[in-house]
Amino acid sequence: MDQLRALRYFSKVVETGSFTRAAEAFSVPPSSLSRRIADLEKSLGANLLKRSTRVVQVTEIGQVYYRQVQGILFQLEQSDETVRSYQANPTGQLRISSLAGFGERLLLPLLNEFKVLYPDIILDVNLSDELSTLGSDDVDVAIRGGYAPNEWVQAVRLMNNEFIPVAAPEYLKKMGTPKNAFELRQHKGLYFRTPAGPNPWLCEIEGEWHDVSAPAVAVSNSSKWLGEQAVAGLGIMMAPRWSLADYLDSGELEQLFFDPALSVSQNPDMAIYLLYQKQRYLVPKVKAVVDFLVARIKNV
Amino acid sequence: MDQLRALRYFSKVVETGSFTRAAEAFSVPPSSLSRRIADLEKSLGANLLKRSTRVVQVTEIGQVYYRQVQGILFQLEQSDETVRSYQANPTGQLRISSLAGFGERLLLPLLNEFKVLYPDIILDVNLSDELSTLGSDDVDVAIRGGYAPNEWVQAVRLMNNEFIPVAAPEYLKKMGTPKNAFELRQHKGLYFRTPAGPNPWLCEIEGEWHDVSAPAVAVSNSSKWLGEQAVAGLGIMMAPRWSLADYLDSGELEQLFFDPALSVSQNPDMAIYLLYQKQRYLVPKVKAVVDFLVARIKNV
DNA sequence: TACATTATTGTCTAAACGACAATAATGTAC
DNA sequence: GTACATTATTGTCGTTTAGACAATAATGTA
C-alpha cells in the first residue's frame, strides 16, 4: 500500500469535507480515494472518518492523526525541496515575514536590489508585527525583534533595536525638557502598540525597574502615524533609533537623554533578528536571501 | 511511485552500507532496492548514493536527506502507533529512562507493582544520568532533574529534589560541626558527579552566590558508593533528601543546617520531572505509566 | 591478474491503483 | 412524509508499478 498517497488523500478529504471535492484536487475518481482511505483505516485498525452520503465527519482519533500527518507531509515536502534544489540556481517562491516598520523602511528597498540579483525568485513579503510560526508553515525567513524561539531556528542578529525617546523642538519649548526620568510622568506620551500591548517606558535605577510612562495621548501600531504626531508636537515618543534617522537629521525631532537611559523592555538583548530554519539554509533561495540580508544590513 | 517504501529502502542502505544486506532486512531481492532508490533519485534529481560494486557511499546531500528522512519515518511510525493502539489495552514495549539513583531507590520497586497491573506491557528500563533525547528517539517516558526541554514535551513535577548536606556523627565529632557556610571550606567534600560536572556547594548571602565547596576527597557518579563513604566518616556530602531517608532514620548520617540553606544550583526550581511527548499520552501504554507514576509518587 | 562479491539490468509474474459504470444511502426541499 | 439530487461505495476491467529470478558488468582484494 502506498501509505503516503493514502495520507495525502485523507488530508484533502479532511480539509474539503468531501470525497468528491478532494478527488477533483487530485484529478482522480472519488472511488480511488474511497479505496485508498479504506485501506489506510484497515491497516491502522481504526476509523478515521465517519461517512454518510451527505457529510463526512472526522473522528476524534482521525483529527489527532490528521494533525500529525500534516506536519509529516510538510516536512517531507521541505526535505524533498532541499534535495531537488541542491546545487541549482536560486528559484521559486520565497516567503518573507518582517516587522512592519522595519520592513517598510529598510527591507523593501533592499529587496528591490535583491530582485535584480535573483530575478528567478518570486518574492512574497508579509509585513506584520504578529509572530508568524516559523517552522510549522508558511514562511521561509522572518525578521523579528526578540530571540530565537527554539533550537531548530537559526537566529542571526541583524542590528541593534535600541529604543530612544524623542520629541519635537516646539513640544520641548512649550512643555520643558525633562531632566530626569521621573519627570516624564508629567509629560504626554505617544505609544507604539505591539501585539503584547503598548510599550511602556522603563528605567532601571539602583537595580530596580521603574515604569516612568507619561499619560498616553495616542497609541497606535503605525509607527509612521505616531512619528507624524510627534513631529506635530503632541508628545514624547520612544521608537527604534533606525526608524528615526530622517527626523533627527532634519531636526524635526530631538533625542532626549537620561541617565540611566530609558528602555522599553527589561531584556537588555533587544535586537532585530533574522530567523530561518537551520536545515533550510541548504535551499539556494533561502541561502541567497539570508546571505544578502546579513551582508547588507549587519555589516554596516 | 511509493516514496515511503523508497525512503525505507534508502535509509536501510545508508545504515548497512550495502544493498544486499539492506535487501535481506526487507526479504526482497537487491534488485528491488536498486530500482526503487534509482526512481527516488530520479524524482529528486540528485544522486543520494555513490555506488560501486564493492562499497556504497552516501553523498553530501544524501546524508542531509537521510537525517531528515529518519525523523519523518520515526514520526510517522509513532503516529501510526497512536492510532493503532487507540482504545486498546495497554500493550507493547515501553521504554523508560530514569536518573540512576532515583531509579534504583524509587522507580524499580514501583515498576514491580506496575508489571502486575499491566502484564502485557514489556518494560525496558534504562538507568542513567545522561540526558536522553526525548522525542527524537528511543524513549517513551523519562525521569529527569531539571525542566522541560521544549514545547513538545510535557513535564510533570513528581517531587522535590532538594539537596541537603549530611555527614557521619563520627566525622562531625572529629572535625567539628560547621556553624556557618564558609566554615565548610575547611572540611572534606564528597561530590556527586553529574554529566555537567561535580555538584558544587552554593550559598546565597545577601543576593550574592558563593561557592563554599570543601576540598574534594572523593567524586563519583555512584550515589550508593558516595553514601558509603559518608557513613565511613570520610567527609560531608550533599545529596537529594529522598535518597538519604534510610541513613537519616538509622542515624548513620546527620543533616547539617545552615542559614541560609545550602544548595547545589542557583535555580530554585530543582525537582524531579516526569517527561513524555504530549501527543504520545494518547498511546495507552504511555498513559498507563504516566498516570500510575504520577498517582504513586506525586500524591504522597 | 584472477576471483569472489556486489550492484545493475532484462524479462516475466503478481499486486496495486485508476477509470468507469452501477448501486445504495441520506440530507433537503416541497 | 415523500421525492429528488447529491454523494460515497462497490464491481469490473485495463494499466501501471513492484517483486522474483537469472544473467551481466564492475571492482576491490588476494
XYZ file of C-alpha atoms (C1' of nucleotides) in Angstrom:
660
model
C 0.000 0.000 0.000
C 1.266 3.438 -0.868
C 0.646 4.977 2.529
C 1.877 8.388 1.503
C -0.724 8.595 -1.224
C -3.391 7.486 1.223
C -2.261 10.167 3.677
C -2.495 12.862 1.038
C -5.967 11.697 0.083
C -7.038 11.559 3.704
C -5.690 15.031 4.423
C -7.518 16.544 1.492
C -10.778 14.880 2.476
C -10.449 16.286 5.974
C -9.783 19.741 4.549
C -12.568 19.745 1.980
C -15.016 17.663 3.978
C -15.881 15.710 0.864
C -14.566 12.787 -1.181
C -15.692 14.312 -4.468
C -14.066 17.690 -3.911
C -10.870 16.063 -2.683
C -10.861 13.743 -5.709
C -11.088 16.744 -8.045
C -7.982 18.201 -6.463
C -6.062 15.073 -7.464
C -7.867 14.560 -10.781
C -8.843 11.022 -9.899
C -12.275 9.489 -9.421
C -13.695 9.559 -5.889
C -13.658 5.789 -5.851
C -9.869 5.868 -5.664
C -9.941 7.965 -2.524
C -12.591 5.739 -1.036
C -10.460 2.658 -1.641
C -7.159 4.140 -0.501
C -8.581 5.614 2.676
C -10.413 2.381 3.447
C -7.091 0.540 3.063
C -5.438 3.027 5.375
C -8.121 2.623 8.013
C -7.871 -1.143 7.733
C -4.112 -1.089 8.201
C -4.444 1.195 11.211
C -7.372 -0.685 12.630
C -9.375 2.438 13.361
C -11.993 4.575 11.672
C -10.613 7.949 10.733
C -13.760 9.255 9.055
C -17.452 8.871 9.746
C -19.083 8.854 6.340
C -22.592 9.274 5.144
C -23.600 10.090 1.594
C -24.093 13.740 2.526
C -21.441 14.624 5.113
C -18.002 13.384 6.057
C -17.044 13.814 9.672
C -13.594 13.325 11.147
C -13.475 11.052 14.159
C -11.609 12.034 17.318
C -8.634 9.833 16.523
C -8.886 10.937 12.907
C -8.321 14.530 13.954
C -5.310 13.596 16.038
C -3.886 11.620 13.152
C -4.641 14.416 10.692
C -2.712 16.991 12.713
C 0.338 14.781 12.957
C 0.171 13.727 9.329
C 0.022 17.370 8.296
C 3.374 18.009 9.910
C 4.887 14.899 8.402
C 3.749 15.721 4.876
C 5.004 19.266 5.264
C 8.402 18.148 6.465
C 8.765 15.614 3.702
C 7.920 18.248 1.122
C 10.547 20.536 2.571
C 13.178 17.806 2.606
C 12.389 16.937 -0.988
C 12.682 20.570 -1.948
C 16.057 20.774 -0.232
C 17.367 17.909 -2.328
C 15.690 18.974 -5.549
C 17.067 22.486 -5.390
C 20.506 21.319 -4.282
C 23.241 22.905 -6.364
C 20.714 24.661 -8.552
C 20.200 28.360 -9.089
C 18.021 30.189 -6.588
C 14.472 29.870 -7.887
C 10.929 29.608 -6.728
C 8.693 31.347 -4.281
C 10.364 32.890 -1.246
C 8.154 33.909 1.633
C 9.476 36.642 3.890
C 7.813 37.959 7.002
C 9.014 41.129 8.682
C 8.201 43.609 11.366
C 6.064 46.256 9.673
C 8.181 49.305 10.460
C 11.473 47.624 9.685
C 10.031 46.195 6.521
C 8.805 49.493 5.136
C 11.912 51.435 5.955
C 14.782 49.030 5.394
C 13.691 45.706 3.984
C 11.632 46.666 0.957
C 14.324 48.933 -0.553
C 16.842 46.135 -0.107
C 14.518 43.599 -1.670
C 14.324 45.751 -4.794
C 18.039 45.237 -5.195
C 17.654 41.577 -4.357
C 15.092 41.132 -7.110
C 17.583 42.378 -9.672
C 20.253 39.967 -8.443
C 17.906 36.961 -8.350
C 15.209 37.507 -10.963
C 14.053 33.876 -10.748
C 12.985 34.213 -7.123
C 9.377 35.207 -6.684
C 9.099 37.253 -3.506
C 6.125 37.023 -1.195
C 6.569 39.619 1.525
C 4.338 39.833 4.538
C 4.694 42.848 6.822
C 3.142 42.353 10.213
C 4.055 42.587 13.845
C 2.227 39.365 14.604
C 4.518 36.458 15.366
C 4.494 34.066 12.478
C 5.063 30.481 13.462
C 8.300 29.786 11.683
C 8.867 26.146 11.044
C 5.387 24.782 11.188
C 4.475 26.527 7.954
C 4.108 29.494 5.680
C 7.396 31.411 5.923
C 10.947 30.835 4.708
C 12.642 33.654 6.612
C 11.329 36.045 9.224
C 12.635 39.268 10.698
C 11.626 39.809 14.294
C 12.581 41.608 17.448
C 13.449 39.288 20.302
C 15.225 35.986 20.412
C 15.340 32.533 18.893
C 12.181 30.566 19.723
C 13.737 27.086 19.639
C 16.695 25.012 18.604
C 15.559 24.352 15.034
C 15.584 28.023 14.242
C 18.741 29.882 13.442
C 18.711 33.493 14.651
C 21.161 35.998 13.184
C 21.449 39.322 14.926
C 20.970 41.879 12.186
C 21.173 45.116 14.092
C 20.509 46.886 17.344
C 16.963 47.724 18.246
C 17.581 50.383 20.845
C 14.525 52.459 21.618
C 15.269 56.130 22.258
C 12.942 58.889 23.500
C 12.326 61.774 21.104
C 10.092 64.862 20.867
C 9.591 67.878 18.593
C 11.572 71.042 19.499
C 8.309 73.020 19.804
C 6.940 70.479 22.249
C 10.027 70.770 24.434
C 9.906 74.580 24.291
C 6.300 74.521 25.396
C 6.457 71.716 27.984
C 10.081 71.928 29.078
C 12.791 69.325 28.593
C 12.571 66.605 31.281
C 15.794 66.467 33.283
C 15.304 63.039 34.838
C 13.238 60.006 34.096
C 10.580 60.569 36.733
C 9.693 63.993 35.312
C 8.410 62.120 32.262
C 5.269 61.252 34.187
C 4.247 64.922 33.932
C 4.528 64.782 30.121
C 2.450 63.421 27.247
C 3.150 60.020 25.723
C 2.866 58.577 22.228
C 2.940 54.796 22.402
C 3.671 52.092 19.928
C 1.314 49.165 20.353
C 2.950 45.764 19.925
C 0.999 42.505 19.887
C 1.982 42.241 23.553
C 0.465 45.636 24.371
C 1.738 49.251 24.325
C 5.441 49.632 25.029
C 5.946 51.173 28.498
C 8.821 53.500 29.341
C 11.140 51.779 31.798
C 14.159 52.889 33.733
C 16.495 50.830 35.906
C 17.644 52.782 38.963
C 19.813 51.057 41.522
C 18.860 47.602 40.332
C 15.154 48.280 40.416
C 12.890 48.809 37.447
C 10.510 51.768 37.380
C 7.709 52.460 34.951
C 8.052 56.162 34.111
C 5.436 56.212 31.354
C 3.649 59.510 30.757
C -0.152 59.597 30.323
C -0.986 58.498 26.789
C -2.278 60.970 24.257
C -2.028 58.499 21.395
C -1.444 54.775 20.932
C -1.033 53.161 17.555
C 0.629 50.303 15.783
C 1.520 52.598 12.887
C 4.986 53.941 13.517
C 4.565 56.305 10.563
C 1.479 57.963 12.021
C 2.999 58.079 15.505
C 6.037 59.822 14.068
C 3.801 62.454 12.494
C 2.108 63.019 15.829
C 5.460 63.526 17.488
C 6.589 65.963 14.782
C 3.321 67.873 15.314
C 4.389 68.343 18.922
C 1.756 66.180 20.579
C 4.093 64.388 22.929
C 7.162 62.279 23.607
C 7.670 59.026 21.734
C 10.024 56.100 22.161
C 10.970 54.408 18.937
C 13.842 52.377 17.486
C 16.809 54.523 16.553
C 16.875 53.228 12.969
C 13.327 54.412 12.374
C 14.113 57.992 13.409
C 17.154 58.807 11.274
C 15.243 61.133 8.903
C 13.517 63.039 11.690
C 16.702 63.502 13.694
C 18.714 64.637 10.654
C 16.122 67.216 9.649
C 15.765 68.461 13.192
C 12.025 67.710 13.252
C 12.594 65.583 16.357
C 15.204 65.756 19.097
C 16.557 62.936 21.178
C 16.092 63.189 24.938
C 18.878 61.986 27.188
C 18.525 60.398 30.586
C 20.939 58.815 32.979
C 20.421 55.924 33.288
C 18.951 55.510 29.829
C 15.320 54.680 29.168
C 14.246 51.444 27.565
C 11.029 49.641 26.688
C 11.977 46.219 27.998
C 13.873 44.745 30.906
C 15.675 42.493 28.478
C 18.994 44.091 27.520
C 19.341 41.997 24.392
C 16.678 43.719 22.327
C 17.732 43.450 18.702
C 16.428 42.724 15.235
C 16.929 39.082 14.336
C 16.769 37.272 11.052
C 15.207 33.873 11.615
C 15.250 30.805 9.414
C 15.217 27.067 9.828
C 18.753 25.724 10.046
C 18.269 22.896 7.607
C 16.629 25.182 5.041
C 19.852 27.124 4.587
C 20.707 24.430 2.058
C 17.895 25.631 -0.198
C 19.525 28.093 -2.588
C 16.780 30.710 -2.436
C 16.920 30.726 1.363
C 20.700 30.851 1.409
C 20.612 33.690 -1.136
C 18.296 35.915 0.877
C 19.964 35.170 4.211
C 23.431 35.893 2.875
C 22.202 39.001 1.106
C 20.393 40.482 4.082
C 23.150 39.672 6.525
C 25.756 41.227 4.243
C 23.723 44.334 3.536
C 22.322 45.017 6.987
C 24.684 43.502 9.510
C 27.983 44.680 8.100
C 27.277 48.403 8.174
C 5.951 5.775 -7.015
C 5.691 4.584 -3.433
C 8.058 7.152 -1.988
C 7.716 5.838 1.540
C 8.947 2.419 0.504
C 11.822 4.027 -1.362
C 12.702 6.057 1.729
C 12.752 2.964 3.916
C 14.988 1.184 1.407
C 17.271 4.179 1.163
C 17.535 4.520 4.926
C 18.458 0.892 5.384
C 21.096 1.064 2.666
C 22.637 4.070 4.373
C 22.642 2.232 7.680
C 24.034 -1.048 6.399
C 26.237 0.439 3.702
C 25.130 -2.295 1.328
C 22.229 -3.071 -0.987
C 22.396 -6.792 -0.291
C 22.323 -6.509 3.482
C 19.520 -3.931 3.308
C 17.569 -6.197 0.951
C 17.836 -9.065 3.428
C 16.254 -6.895 6.100
C 13.197 -6.480 3.894
C 13.273 -10.009 2.462
C 13.281 -8.777 -1.100
C 15.916 -9.144 -3.812
C 18.551 -6.406 -4.016
C 17.299 -5.526 -7.462
C 14.151 -4.107 -5.889
C 16.117 -1.691 -3.745
C 18.259 -0.745 -6.691
C 15.196 0.092 -8.773
C 13.296 1.944 -6.020
C 16.238 4.049 -4.973
C 17.049 4.846 -8.575
C 13.452 6.015 -9.009
C 13.747 8.154 -5.901
C 16.947 9.736 -7.105
C 15.405 10.428 -10.470
C 12.368 12.081 -8.937
C 14.584 14.229 -6.712
C 17.034 14.960 -9.500
C 20.054 14.271 -7.325
C 22.360 11.373 -6.522
C 21.911 10.219 -2.947
C 24.376 7.335 -3.114
C 27.692 6.807 -4.853
C 27.764 3.143 -5.784
C 30.424 0.783 -6.830
C 30.189 -2.983 -6.748
C 32.189 -3.065 -3.536
C 31.216 -0.021 -1.471
C 28.210 2.248 -1.202
C 28.926 5.816 -0.148
C 26.388 8.410 0.844
C 26.734 11.722 -0.962
C 26.704 15.010 0.915
C 23.109 15.773 0.001
C 22.252 12.140 0.629
C 23.375 12.493 4.226
C 21.303 15.608 4.706
C 18.283 13.881 3.223
C 18.902 10.757 5.289
C 18.891 12.673 8.561
C 15.642 14.403 7.741
C 14.012 11.254 6.406
C 14.957 9.458 9.609
C 12.897 11.905 11.628
C 9.980 11.719 9.243
C 9.851 7.925 9.256
C 10.091 7.896 13.033
C 7.282 10.389 13.439
C 5.050 8.534 11.024
C 5.653 5.295 12.901
C 4.714 6.983 16.145
C 1.569 8.493 14.679
C 0.544 5.131 13.276
C 1.137 3.530 16.651
C -1.013 6.175 18.301
C -3.910 5.316 16.028
C -3.363 1.569 16.086
C -3.327 1.398 19.865
C -6.238 3.816 20.240
C -8.881 2.419 22.559
C -6.924 -0.776 23.021
C -5.474 -2.256 26.184
C -2.019 -1.109 27.194
C 0.383 -3.405 25.348
C 3.789 -3.455 23.778
C 7.258 -2.356 24.655
C 7.559 0.632 26.976
C 10.924 2.323 27.218
C 11.639 4.206 30.419
C 14.733 6.207 31.184
C 15.466 7.454 34.677
C 18.075 9.108 36.805
C 20.157 6.253 38.189
C 19.722 6.994 41.902
C 16.041 7.730 41.674
C 15.527 4.654 39.518
C 17.180 2.251 41.929
C 15.533 3.601 45.038
C 12.037 4.567 43.976
C 11.242 3.667 40.397
C 12.126 -0.020 40.223
C 10.026 -1.029 43.247
C 7.089 0.841 41.769
C 7.567 -0.801 38.393
C 7.255 -4.198 40.020
C 3.732 -3.211 41.041
C 3.141 -1.747 37.615
C 4.072 -5.031 35.930
C 1.370 -6.820 37.879
C -1.243 -4.272 36.874
C -0.258 -4.290 33.188
C 1.199 -7.706 32.379
C 1.007 -7.063 28.617
C 3.459 -4.192 28.790
C 7.067 -5.189 28.273
C 9.247 -2.840 30.269
C 12.613 -1.658 29.029
C 14.212 0.405 31.769
C 17.379 2.386 31.292
C 19.020 3.923 34.345
C 21.490 6.642 33.512
C 22.207 10.228 34.352
C 22.925 11.038 30.737
C 20.267 13.149 29.118
C 18.324 11.035 26.685
C 16.991 12.956 23.760
C 13.300 12.524 24.310
C 11.327 12.934 21.148
C 13.913 12.184 18.534
C 14.037 8.554 19.511
C 14.409 5.655 21.866
C 12.388 6.555 24.974
C 8.682 6.750 25.810
C 8.970 8.426 29.203
C 11.941 9.851 31.041
C 12.543 10.919 34.612
C 14.985 13.768 34.961
C 16.027 16.571 37.219
C 15.593 19.985 35.693
C 12.995 21.418 33.418
C 11.090 20.824 30.208
C 13.430 20.981 27.209
C 10.868 22.189 24.663
C 7.230 22.708 23.896
C 6.564 19.201 22.557
C 7.492 17.657 25.850
C 5.140 17.563 28.781
C 6.882 17.843 32.148
C 5.101 16.738 35.300
C 6.715 17.690 38.582
C 6.955 14.440 40.516
C 8.657 15.531 43.709
C 11.125 17.892 45.264
C 14.798 17.381 44.616
C 16.231 19.369 47.493
C 19.889 18.625 48.134
C 20.837 18.631 51.825
C 24.278 18.407 53.420
C 24.940 15.352 55.597
C 27.837 13.718 57.414
C 28.505 10.812 59.766
C 28.337 11.569 63.528
C 31.936 10.353 63.956
C 33.122 12.717 61.264
C 31.450 15.655 62.973
C 32.879 14.641 66.350
C 36.359 14.517 64.873
C 36.200 17.574 62.599
C 33.632 19.678 64.381
C 30.194 20.698 63.143
C 30.417 23.706 60.817
C 28.378 26.615 62.173
C 28.171 28.687 59.010
C 28.567 28.005 55.322
C 32.031 29.467 54.939
C 33.462 27.094 57.540
C 32.705 24.307 55.075
C 35.800 25.262 53.112
C 37.891 23.864 55.970
C 36.122 20.479 55.668
C 36.263 17.469 53.364
C 33.834 17.059 50.493
C 32.212 14.077 48.805
C 30.857 15.105 45.433
C 28.295 13.653 43.099
C 29.400 13.931 39.500
C 26.588 14.840 37.079
C 27.076 14.864 33.316
C 27.533 18.636 33.745
C 30.348 18.140 36.253
C 30.568 17.723 40.042
C 27.859 19.486 42.001
C 29.329 22.492 43.859
C 28.076 23.667 47.226
C 26.449 27.051 46.845
C 25.034 29.551 49.260
C 23.145 32.772 48.541
C 24.040 35.505 51.017
C 22.552 38.968 50.592
C 21.663 38.362 46.975
C 25.090 37.085 46.042
C 26.075 33.493 45.339
C 29.134 31.993 46.999
C 30.823 28.706 46.258
C 31.550 27.204 49.668
C 32.718 23.799 48.410
C 35.196 21.947 50.570
C 38.274 20.287 49.037
C 37.192 17.034 47.437
C 38.214 13.725 48.959
C 36.007 11.729 46.615
C 33.981 12.326 43.454
C 31.724 9.721 41.915
C 28.601 9.251 39.886
C 27.545 6.391 42.139
C 25.356 7.785 44.867
C 25.423 4.419 46.621
C 29.190 4.376 46.926
C 29.317 8.029 47.935
C 26.806 7.324 50.660
C 29.049 4.549 51.991
C 31.990 6.934 52.026
C 29.963 9.429 54.009
C 28.887 6.751 56.501
C 32.528 5.774 56.878
C 33.196 9.323 58.017
C 35.278 10.462 55.086
C 33.553 13.784 54.603
C 30.468 15.873 54.055
C 28.134 15.048 51.194
C 25.207 16.858 49.583
C 22.551 14.570 48.212
C 18.811 14.628 47.468
C 16.715 14.290 50.604
C 14.789 11.296 49.214
C 17.988 9.320 48.723
C 19.013 9.727 52.374
C 15.932 8.579 54.240
C 17.452 5.267 55.365
C 20.706 6.808 56.550
C 18.959 9.585 58.468
C 16.480 7.213 60.103
C 19.226 4.856 61.270
C 21.379 7.731 62.486
C 24.289 6.733 60.254
C 24.231 10.215 58.799
C 23.163 13.543 60.255
C 21.788 16.529 58.410
C 23.738 19.770 58.740
C 21.815 23.012 58.989
C 22.847 26.387 57.678
C 21.130 29.728 57.436
C 20.658 30.485 54.643
C 20.414 26.940 53.378
C 22.936 25.327 51.047
C 22.049 24.243 47.549
C 23.768 22.795 44.501
C 22.254 25.067 41.877
C 21.230 28.689 41.572
C 17.963 27.516 40.092
C 15.366 27.374 42.881
C 13.099 25.057 40.876
C 15.179 21.912 41.202
C 12.801 18.984 41.099
C 12.303 15.536 39.644
C 10.246 15.707 36.472
C 8.449 13.045 34.516
C 8.818 13.820 30.814
C 6.850 12.497 27.881
C 5.767 13.702 24.491
C 2.367 15.400 24.717
C 0.855 13.618 21.746
C 2.024 10.212 22.964
C -0.244 10.433 26.008
C -2.874 9.005 23.675
C -0.961 5.737 23.460
C -2.437 3.518 26.168
C 0.853 2.161 27.498
C 2.230 5.692 27.858
C -0.923 6.957 29.508
C -0.868 3.969 31.851
C 2.660 4.527 33.117
C 2.294 8.311 33.355
C -0.932 8.072 35.314
C 0.497 5.339 37.525
C 3.731 7.133 38.380
C 2.037 10.475 38.938
C -0.529 8.898 41.234
C 2.017 6.874 43.200
C 4.781 9.445 43.511
C 3.235 12.873 43.280
C 0.294 12.416 45.596
C 2.198 11.413 48.706
C 45.985 -10.938 -12.818
C 42.217 -13.981 -11.218
C 38.390 -14.334 -8.316
C 34.626 -13.502 -5.433
C 31.408 -10.237 -4.188
C 28.042 -6.862 -5.324
C 25.058 -3.682 -7.887
C 22.576 -3.396 -12.065
C 19.663 -4.839 -15.996
C 16.311 -7.813 -18.617
C 12.189 -10.431 -18.513
C 8.315 -12.323 -16.557
C 4.637 -12.525 -12.965
C 1.893 -10.589 -9.338
C -0.053 -6.874 -6.978
C -1.786 -2.258 -6.651
C -4.011 1.591 -8.432
C -7.078 4.257 -11.586
C -11.199 4.518 -14.756
C -15.877 3.946 -15.481
C -20.395 2.424 -14.626
C -23.815 0.933 -11.473
C -25.697 0.917 -6.784
C -27.021 2.313 -2.225
C -27.692 5.783 1.120
C -29.066 10.291 3.079
C -29.960 15.196 3.719
C -33.008 18.665 1.758
C -36.821 20.761 -0.332
C -41.560 20.722 -1.136
C -43.924 12.489 4.956
C -42.153 11.810 0.296
C -39.355 12.641 -3.921
C -35.111 14.036 -5.583
C -30.456 15.129 -6.126
C -26.071 14.509 -4.356
C -22.536 11.574 -2.719
C -19.876 7.541 -1.149
C -19.253 2.791 -2.169
C -18.742 -1.447 -4.943
C -17.819 -4.323 -9.135
C -15.091 -4.982 -13.159
C -11.552 -4.066 -16.277
C -7.184 -2.163 -18.010
C -2.830 -0.024 -16.878
C 0.900 0.878 -14.084
C 4.180 -0.464 -10.707
C 6.731 -3.532 -7.755
C 8.877 -8.147 -6.906
C 11.295 -12.649 -8.423
C 14.928 -14.697 -10.701
C 18.602 -15.122 -13.794
C 22.282 -13.023 -16.321
C 25.684 -9.348 -16.675
C 29.047 -5.923 -15.558
C 32.073 -3.856 -12.382
C 35.528 -3.541 -8.630
C 38.292 -4.333 -4.539
C 41.295 -7.940 -2.760
C 44.326 -11.719 -2.567
